[in-house]
Short mmCIF file of N, CA, C and O in Angstrom, two decimals:
data_model
loop_
_atom_site.label_atom_id
_atom_site.label_comp_id
_atom_site.label_asym_id
_atom_site.label_seq_id
_atom_site.Cartn_x
_atom_site.Cartn_y
_atom_site.Cartn_z
N MET A 1 -12.99 -1.80 -11.67
CA MET A 1 -12.10 -2.94 -11.62
C MET A 1 -12.64 -4.05 -12.52
O MET A 1 -13.83 -4.34 -12.50
N ALA A 2 -11.78 -4.64 -13.30
CA ALA A 2 -12.19 -5.68 -14.25
C ALA A 2 -12.51 -6.98 -13.52
O ALA A 2 -12.06 -7.21 -12.39
N GLU A 3 -13.27 -7.82 -14.17
CA GLU A 3 -13.61 -9.13 -13.65
C GLU A 3 -12.32 -9.97 -13.55
O GLU A 3 -11.53 -10.00 -14.49
N PRO A 4 -12.07 -10.64 -12.42
CA PRO A 4 -10.86 -11.47 -12.31
C PRO A 4 -10.84 -12.56 -13.37
O PRO A 4 -11.88 -13.14 -13.70
N GLU A 5 -9.66 -12.84 -13.91
CA GLU A 5 -9.50 -13.88 -14.91
C GLU A 5 -9.51 -15.26 -14.26
O GLU A 5 -9.83 -16.26 -14.90
N PHE A 6 -9.11 -15.33 -13.00
CA PHE A 6 -9.09 -16.59 -12.26
C PHE A 6 -9.25 -16.27 -10.78
O PHE A 6 -8.62 -15.34 -10.28
N THR A 7 -10.10 -17.00 -10.11
CA THR A 7 -10.29 -16.84 -8.67
C THR A 7 -10.46 -18.21 -8.04
O THR A 7 -11.20 -19.04 -8.56
N ALA A 8 -9.77 -18.43 -6.95
CA ALA A 8 -9.94 -19.67 -6.18
C ALA A 8 -9.98 -19.29 -4.70
O ALA A 8 -9.16 -18.50 -4.23
N THR A 9 -10.95 -19.83 -3.99
CA THR A 9 -11.05 -19.61 -2.55
C THR A 9 -10.87 -20.95 -1.85
O THR A 9 -10.97 -22.01 -2.47
N GLY A 10 -10.61 -20.90 -0.57
CA GLY A 10 -10.42 -22.14 0.18
C GLY A 10 -9.10 -22.81 -0.14
O GLY A 10 -8.97 -24.03 -0.03
N VAL A 11 -8.10 -22.03 -0.53
CA VAL A 11 -6.81 -22.56 -0.95
C VAL A 11 -5.84 -22.54 0.24
O VAL A 11 -5.70 -21.53 0.91
N ARG A 12 -5.19 -23.65 0.47
CA ARG A 12 -4.12 -23.70 1.49
C ARG A 12 -2.85 -23.16 0.83
O ARG A 12 -2.44 -23.63 -0.22
N ILE A 13 -2.25 -22.14 1.45
CA ILE A 13 -1.04 -21.51 0.92
C ILE A 13 0.07 -21.72 1.94
O ILE A 13 -0.07 -21.35 3.10
N GLY A 14 1.16 -22.32 1.48
CA GLY A 14 2.29 -22.58 2.36
C GLY A 14 3.59 -22.11 1.75
O GLY A 14 3.71 -21.94 0.53
N LYS A 15 4.55 -21.87 2.61
CA LYS A 15 5.88 -21.44 2.17
C LYS A 15 6.87 -22.34 2.91
O LYS A 15 6.91 -22.31 4.15
N ARG A 16 7.61 -23.13 2.17
CA ARG A 16 8.47 -24.18 2.74
C ARG A 16 7.60 -25.11 3.57
O ARG A 16 6.62 -25.60 3.09
N LEU A 17 7.91 -25.32 4.82
CA LEU A 17 7.11 -26.21 5.65
C LEU A 17 6.07 -25.47 6.48
O LEU A 17 5.37 -26.07 7.29
N ARG A 18 5.96 -24.16 6.28
CA ARG A 18 5.07 -23.33 7.09
C ARG A 18 3.77 -23.05 6.35
O ARG A 18 3.78 -22.60 5.21
N SER A 19 2.65 -23.27 7.00
CA SER A 19 1.36 -22.94 6.43
C SER A 19 1.05 -21.47 6.71
O SER A 19 1.11 -21.03 7.86
N LEU A 20 0.77 -20.71 5.67
CA LEU A 20 0.45 -19.29 5.85
C LEU A 20 -1.05 -19.07 6.03
O LEU A 20 -1.46 -18.18 6.75
N THR A 21 -1.85 -19.86 5.35
CA THR A 21 -3.31 -19.81 5.52
C THR A 21 -3.89 -21.12 5.03
O THR A 21 -3.37 -21.74 4.11
N ARG A 22 -4.99 -21.53 5.67
CA ARG A 22 -5.65 -22.77 5.25
C ARG A 22 -6.86 -22.51 4.38
O ARG A 22 -7.43 -23.44 3.83
N ALA A 23 -7.27 -21.27 4.28
CA ALA A 23 -8.47 -20.95 3.49
C ALA A 23 -8.24 -19.66 2.72
O ALA A 23 -9.07 -18.76 2.74
N GLY A 24 -7.10 -19.58 2.05
CA GLY A 24 -6.74 -18.35 1.34
C GLY A 24 -7.41 -18.22 -0.01
O GLY A 24 -8.24 -19.04 -0.40
N GLN A 25 -7.02 -17.15 -0.70
CA GLN A 25 -7.56 -16.87 -2.02
C GLN A 25 -6.41 -16.68 -3.00
O GLN A 25 -5.38 -16.12 -2.65
N VAL A 26 -6.62 -17.13 -4.22
CA VAL A 26 -5.68 -16.90 -5.32
C VAL A 26 -6.49 -16.18 -6.39
O VAL A 26 -7.57 -16.63 -6.77
N ARG A 27 -5.95 -15.05 -6.86
CA ARG A 27 -6.69 -14.26 -7.85
C ARG A 27 -5.73 -13.75 -8.93
O ARG A 27 -4.65 -13.27 -8.62
N ILE A 28 -6.15 -13.88 -10.18
CA ILE A 28 -5.45 -13.25 -11.29
C ILE A 28 -6.39 -12.20 -11.85
O ILE A 28 -7.49 -12.50 -12.29
N SER A 29 -5.94 -10.94 -11.78
CA SER A 29 -6.76 -9.84 -12.24
C SER A 29 -5.86 -8.70 -12.70
O SER A 29 -4.86 -8.39 -12.04
N ASP A 30 -6.22 -8.08 -13.81
CA ASP A 30 -5.48 -6.93 -14.34
C ASP A 30 -3.99 -7.21 -14.48
O ASP A 30 -3.15 -6.37 -14.17
N GLY A 31 -3.64 -8.43 -14.91
CA GLY A 31 -2.25 -8.76 -15.15
C GLY A 31 -1.42 -9.04 -13.91
O GLY A 31 -0.20 -9.09 -13.98
N ARG A 32 -2.07 -9.22 -12.75
CA ARG A 32 -1.35 -9.51 -11.50
C ARG A 32 -1.90 -10.78 -10.86
O ARG A 32 -3.10 -11.03 -10.88
N LEU A 33 -1.00 -11.54 -10.26
CA LEU A 33 -1.39 -12.68 -9.45
C LEU A 33 -1.31 -12.25 -8.00
O LEU A 33 -0.29 -11.69 -7.58
N GLU A 34 -2.36 -12.48 -7.24
CA GLU A 34 -2.39 -12.12 -5.82
C GLU A 34 -2.67 -13.36 -4.99
O GLU A 34 -3.56 -14.14 -5.30
N LEU A 35 -1.90 -13.50 -3.92
CA LEU A 35 -2.16 -14.53 -2.91
C LEU A 35 -2.67 -13.80 -1.68
O LEU A 35 -2.00 -12.90 -1.17
N LEU A 36 -3.86 -14.16 -1.22
CA LEU A 36 -4.51 -13.45 -0.12
C LEU A 36 -4.86 -14.41 1.01
O LEU A 36 -5.15 -15.58 0.78
N THR A 37 -4.89 -13.88 2.24
CA THR A 37 -5.35 -14.68 3.38
C THR A 37 -6.87 -14.81 3.30
O THR A 37 -7.53 -14.18 2.48
N SER A 38 -7.42 -15.58 4.21
CA SER A 38 -8.88 -15.74 4.24
C SER A 38 -9.59 -14.43 4.59
O SER A 38 -10.76 -14.26 4.31
N TYR A 39 -8.86 -13.48 5.20
CA TYR A 39 -9.43 -12.18 5.53
C TYR A 39 -9.22 -11.15 4.43
O TYR A 39 -9.62 -10.00 4.57
N GLY A 40 -8.54 -11.53 3.34
CA GLY A 40 -8.32 -10.62 2.23
C GLY A 40 -7.03 -9.83 2.31
O GLY A 40 -6.76 -9.00 1.45
N SER A 41 -6.20 -10.07 3.33
CA SER A 41 -4.90 -9.41 3.42
C SER A 41 -3.94 -10.03 2.41
O SER A 41 -3.94 -11.25 2.22
N GLU A 42 -3.11 -9.21 1.83
CA GLU A 42 -2.19 -9.70 0.81
C GLU A 42 -1.00 -10.43 1.43
O GLU A 42 -0.33 -9.91 2.31
N ILE A 43 -0.75 -11.63 0.95
CA ILE A 43 0.44 -12.38 1.33
C ILE A 43 1.56 -11.99 0.38
O ILE A 43 2.66 -11.67 0.80
N ASP A 44 1.27 -12.00 -0.92
CA ASP A 44 2.25 -11.64 -1.94
C ASP A 44 1.50 -11.39 -3.24
O ASP A 44 0.39 -11.90 -3.44
N SER A 45 2.10 -10.59 -4.12
CA SER A 45 1.53 -10.38 -5.45
C SER A 45 2.66 -10.01 -6.39
O SER A 45 3.71 -9.52 -5.96
N ALA A 46 2.42 -10.25 -7.67
CA ALA A 46 3.44 -9.95 -8.69
C ALA A 46 2.75 -9.89 -10.04
O ALA A 46 1.68 -10.47 -10.24
N PRO A 47 3.38 -9.18 -11.01
CA PRO A 47 2.85 -9.22 -12.37
C PRO A 47 2.88 -10.66 -12.86
O PRO A 47 3.84 -11.40 -12.60
N VAL A 48 1.84 -11.05 -13.55
CA VAL A 48 1.71 -12.45 -13.95
C VAL A 48 2.85 -12.89 -14.89
O VAL A 48 3.23 -14.06 -14.88
N GLN A 49 3.45 -11.97 -15.63
CA GLN A 49 4.58 -12.32 -16.50
C GLN A 49 5.80 -12.73 -15.69
O GLN A 49 6.66 -13.45 -16.18
N ALA A 50 5.89 -12.29 -14.43
CA ALA A 50 7.03 -12.61 -13.58
C ALA A 50 6.78 -13.83 -12.70
O ALA A 50 7.64 -14.22 -11.91
N VAL A 51 5.61 -14.45 -12.83
CA VAL A 51 5.23 -15.59 -12.00
C VAL A 51 5.53 -16.89 -12.75
O VAL A 51 5.26 -16.99 -13.95
N ARG A 52 6.08 -17.85 -12.04
CA ARG A 52 6.26 -19.18 -12.61
C ARG A 52 5.35 -20.13 -11.88
O ARG A 52 5.46 -20.28 -10.65
N ALA A 53 4.45 -20.76 -12.58
CA ALA A 53 3.52 -21.73 -11.98
C ALA A 53 3.84 -23.10 -12.55
O ALA A 53 4.05 -23.24 -13.75
N SER A 54 3.89 -24.08 -11.68
CA SER A 54 4.23 -25.42 -12.14
C SER A 54 3.58 -26.47 -11.25
O SER A 54 3.01 -26.15 -10.20
N LYS A 55 3.69 -27.69 -11.68
CA LYS A 55 3.15 -28.83 -10.94
C LYS A 55 4.33 -29.55 -10.30
O LYS A 55 5.24 -29.97 -11.00
N PRO A 56 4.36 -29.67 -8.97
CA PRO A 56 5.46 -30.41 -8.36
C PRO A 56 5.36 -31.90 -8.69
O PRO A 56 4.28 -32.47 -8.59
N TRP A 57 6.44 -32.49 -9.08
CA TRP A 57 6.42 -33.89 -9.49
C TRP A 57 6.21 -34.84 -8.32
O TRP A 57 5.80 -35.97 -8.48
N PHE A 58 6.47 -34.37 -7.11
CA PHE A 58 6.44 -35.24 -5.94
C PHE A 58 5.14 -35.14 -5.15
O PHE A 58 5.01 -35.77 -4.12
N ALA A 59 4.19 -34.33 -5.61
CA ALA A 59 3.00 -34.05 -4.80
C ALA A 59 1.73 -34.57 -5.44
O ALA A 59 1.71 -34.96 -6.61
N ALA A 60 0.66 -34.53 -4.68
CA ALA A 60 -0.65 -34.95 -5.17
C ALA A 60 -1.15 -34.00 -6.26
O ALA A 60 -0.63 -32.90 -6.44
N ASP A 61 -2.18 -34.45 -6.97
CA ASP A 61 -2.73 -33.68 -8.10
C ASP A 61 -3.35 -32.35 -7.69
O ASP A 61 -3.57 -31.51 -8.54
N ASP A 62 -3.64 -32.16 -6.41
CA ASP A 62 -4.29 -30.92 -5.98
C ASP A 62 -3.29 -29.82 -5.64
O ASP A 62 -3.67 -28.76 -5.18
N ARG A 63 -2.01 -30.04 -5.90
CA ARG A 63 -0.98 -29.07 -5.53
C ARG A 63 -0.36 -28.39 -6.74
O ARG A 63 -0.21 -28.98 -7.80
N ALA A 64 0.02 -27.13 -6.53
CA ALA A 64 0.72 -26.36 -7.56
C ALA A 64 1.77 -25.50 -6.86
O ALA A 64 1.61 -25.13 -5.69
N LEU A 65 2.83 -25.20 -7.58
CA LEU A 65 3.86 -24.30 -7.07
C LEU A 65 3.73 -22.96 -7.77
O LEU A 65 3.46 -22.91 -8.98
N ALA A 66 3.92 -21.89 -7.03
CA ALA A 66 3.93 -20.55 -7.62
C ALA A 66 5.16 -19.82 -7.10
O ALA A 66 5.35 -19.70 -5.89
N ASP A 67 6.01 -19.38 -8.02
CA ASP A 67 7.20 -18.60 -7.66
C ASP A 67 6.90 -17.13 -7.92
O ASP A 67 6.69 -16.73 -9.06
N LEU A 68 6.89 -16.33 -6.84
CA LEU A 68 6.63 -14.89 -6.92
C LEU A 68 7.72 -14.17 -6.15
O LEU A 68 7.98 -14.50 -5.00
N ASN A 69 8.31 -13.17 -6.75
CA ASN A 69 9.26 -12.30 -6.07
C ASN A 69 10.35 -13.07 -5.32
O ASN A 69 10.74 -12.70 -4.22
N GLY A 70 10.81 -14.17 -5.90
CA GLY A 70 11.86 -14.94 -5.26
C GLY A 70 11.38 -15.88 -4.16
O GLY A 70 12.19 -16.53 -3.51
N ASN A 71 10.09 -15.94 -3.93
CA ASN A 71 9.50 -16.84 -2.92
C ASN A 71 8.74 -17.95 -3.63
O ASN A 71 8.03 -17.70 -4.59
N ARG A 72 8.85 -19.15 -3.10
CA ARG A 72 8.10 -20.28 -3.65
C ARG A 72 6.98 -20.64 -2.70
O ARG A 72 7.20 -20.86 -1.51
N TYR A 73 5.77 -20.67 -3.24
CA TYR A 73 4.59 -21.00 -2.45
C TYR A 73 4.00 -22.31 -2.95
O TYR A 73 3.93 -22.55 -4.15
N LEU A 74 3.58 -23.15 -2.02
CA LEU A 74 2.88 -24.38 -2.35
C LEU A 74 1.39 -24.12 -2.16
O LEU A 74 0.96 -23.75 -1.06
N LEU A 75 0.64 -24.27 -3.22
CA LEU A 75 -0.80 -24.03 -3.18
C LEU A 75 -1.51 -25.38 -3.24
O LEU A 75 -1.24 -26.19 -4.11
N THR A 76 -2.43 -25.60 -2.31
CA THR A 76 -3.24 -26.81 -2.32
C THR A 76 -4.64 -26.40 -2.76
O THR A 76 -5.39 -25.80 -1.99
N LEU A 77 -4.94 -26.70 -4.01
CA LEU A 77 -6.25 -26.38 -4.57
C LEU A 77 -7.08 -27.66 -4.54
O LEU A 77 -6.78 -28.57 -3.77
N GLY A 78 -8.08 -27.76 -5.37
CA GLY A 78 -8.88 -28.98 -5.43
C GLY A 78 -8.20 -30.01 -6.32
O GLY A 78 -7.45 -29.68 -7.21
N ASP A 79 -8.47 -31.29 -6.06
CA ASP A 79 -7.90 -32.32 -6.93
C ASP A 79 -8.77 -32.52 -8.17
O ASP A 79 -8.40 -33.21 -9.10
N HIS A 80 -9.96 -31.91 -8.17
CA HIS A 80 -10.82 -31.89 -9.35
C HIS A 80 -11.70 -30.64 -9.26
O HIS A 80 -11.90 -30.09 -8.19
N ASP A 81 -12.17 -30.17 -10.39
CA ASP A 81 -13.03 -28.99 -10.40
C ASP A 81 -14.34 -29.30 -9.68
O ASP A 81 -14.90 -30.38 -9.85
N PRO A 82 -14.84 -28.37 -8.85
CA PRO A 82 -16.11 -28.62 -8.17
C PRO A 82 -17.27 -28.61 -9.17
O PRO A 82 -17.17 -28.04 -10.26
N ALA A 83 -18.34 -29.28 -8.81
CA ALA A 83 -19.52 -29.30 -9.66
C ALA A 83 -20.07 -27.88 -9.77
O ALA A 83 -19.89 -27.06 -8.87
N PRO A 84 -20.73 -27.56 -10.87
CA PRO A 84 -21.29 -26.21 -11.02
C PRO A 84 -22.20 -25.87 -9.85
O PRO A 84 -23.04 -26.66 -9.44
N GLY A 85 -21.96 -24.69 -9.27
CA GLY A 85 -22.75 -24.24 -8.13
C GLY A 85 -22.26 -24.74 -6.79
O GLY A 85 -22.76 -24.34 -5.75
N GLU A 86 -21.27 -25.64 -6.80
CA GLU A 86 -20.74 -26.17 -5.55
C GLU A 86 -19.52 -25.36 -5.11
O GLU A 86 -18.73 -24.93 -5.95
N PRO A 87 -19.34 -25.17 -3.80
CA PRO A 87 -18.16 -24.44 -3.32
C PRO A 87 -16.91 -25.30 -3.44
O PRO A 87 -17.00 -26.52 -3.54
N GLY A 88 -15.77 -24.67 -3.40
CA GLY A 88 -14.51 -25.40 -3.42
C GLY A 88 -13.56 -24.84 -4.46
O GLY A 88 -13.99 -24.23 -5.43
N PRO A 89 -12.26 -25.02 -4.24
CA PRO A 89 -11.28 -24.49 -5.17
C PRO A 89 -11.22 -25.30 -6.46
O PRO A 89 -11.48 -26.50 -6.45
N PRO A 90 -10.90 -24.65 -7.57
CA PRO A 90 -10.74 -25.38 -8.82
C PRO A 90 -9.46 -26.20 -8.81
O PRO A 90 -8.62 -26.06 -7.91
N ALA A 91 -9.30 -27.06 -9.77
CA ALA A 91 -8.14 -27.93 -9.85
C ALA A 91 -6.86 -27.13 -10.06
O ALA A 91 -6.87 -26.05 -10.66
N ALA A 92 -5.76 -27.67 -9.56
CA ALA A 92 -4.44 -27.04 -9.70
C ALA A 92 -4.10 -26.84 -11.18
O ALA A 92 -3.49 -25.84 -11.55
N ARG A 93 -4.49 -27.78 -12.01
CA ARG A 93 -4.22 -27.69 -13.45
C ARG A 93 -4.83 -26.43 -14.04
O ARG A 93 -4.21 -25.75 -14.86
N ARG A 94 -6.04 -26.08 -13.61
CA ARG A 94 -6.69 -24.86 -14.11
C ARG A 94 -5.93 -23.61 -13.68
O ARG A 94 -5.86 -22.64 -14.43
N PHE A 95 -5.36 -23.61 -12.47
CA PHE A 95 -4.57 -22.48 -12.01
C PHE A 95 -3.34 -22.30 -12.89
O PHE A 95 -3.03 -21.19 -13.34
N ILE A 96 -2.61 -23.37 -13.15
CA ILE A 96 -1.40 -23.30 -13.97
C ILE A 96 -1.74 -22.81 -15.37
O ILE A 96 -1.05 -21.94 -15.92
N GLU A 97 -2.82 -23.33 -15.95
CA GLU A 97 -3.25 -22.88 -17.28
C GLU A 97 -3.62 -21.41 -17.27
O GLU A 97 -3.31 -20.67 -18.20
N ALA A 98 -4.29 -20.94 -16.22
CA ALA A 98 -4.70 -19.53 -16.13
C ALA A 98 -3.50 -18.61 -16.05
O ALA A 98 -3.49 -17.53 -16.67
N VAL A 99 -2.46 -18.99 -15.30
CA VAL A 99 -1.25 -18.19 -15.21
C VAL A 99 -0.60 -18.09 -16.57
O VAL A 99 -0.22 -16.99 -17.03
N ARG A 100 -0.46 -19.19 -17.26
CA ARG A 100 0.17 -19.20 -18.58
C ARG A 100 -0.63 -18.38 -19.59
O ARG A 100 -0.07 -17.63 -20.39
N ARG A 101 -1.94 -18.52 -19.54
CA ARG A 101 -2.81 -17.79 -20.46
C ARG A 101 -2.72 -16.28 -20.19
O ARG A 101 -2.59 -15.47 -21.11
N ALA A 102 -2.75 -15.88 -18.93
CA ALA A 102 -2.71 -14.46 -18.57
C ALA A 102 -1.35 -13.84 -18.93
O ALA A 102 -1.27 -12.66 -19.24
N ALA A 103 -0.30 -14.65 -18.88
CA ALA A 103 1.04 -14.15 -19.20
C ALA A 103 1.31 -14.20 -20.70
O ALA A 103 2.34 -13.71 -21.15
N GLY A 104 0.40 -14.77 -21.46
CA GLY A 104 0.58 -14.85 -22.91
C GLY A 104 1.48 -15.99 -23.33
O GLY A 104 1.98 -16.01 -24.45
N ARG A 105 1.70 -16.96 -22.42
CA ARG A 105 2.51 -18.13 -22.77
C ARG A 105 1.57 -19.29 -23.05
O ARG A 105 0.51 -19.40 -22.48
N SER A 106 1.98 -20.17 -23.91
CA SER A 106 1.15 -21.34 -24.22
C SER A 106 1.75 -22.58 -23.59
O SER A 106 2.92 -22.63 -23.27
N GLY A 107 0.87 -23.60 -23.41
CA GLY A 107 1.19 -24.91 -22.94
C GLY A 107 2.25 -25.01 -21.99
O GLY A 107 2.82 -25.70 -21.39
#
């Protein structure tokens, strides 16, 4: 298995007003985006070309939207990248850039 292109742990994943996990994982690997629970169970996954990642205009800087398979998920990542060697999720901006990069789309 190849090294993941993007990994974030400790991510709050919600769908509409419902929280699915408070310490989930987001991973981009082998051309797929996976949303996982804190136990590693799959919530949803899709080819990265079919994923739309964006920044909600109404939310704080630590939030990102991910549209997978007709479902919209609100991801709460870090509001800034953690210091090297420190635990914590990377910034939402890095997630959006990683999705675009993995899908071959720019900016």
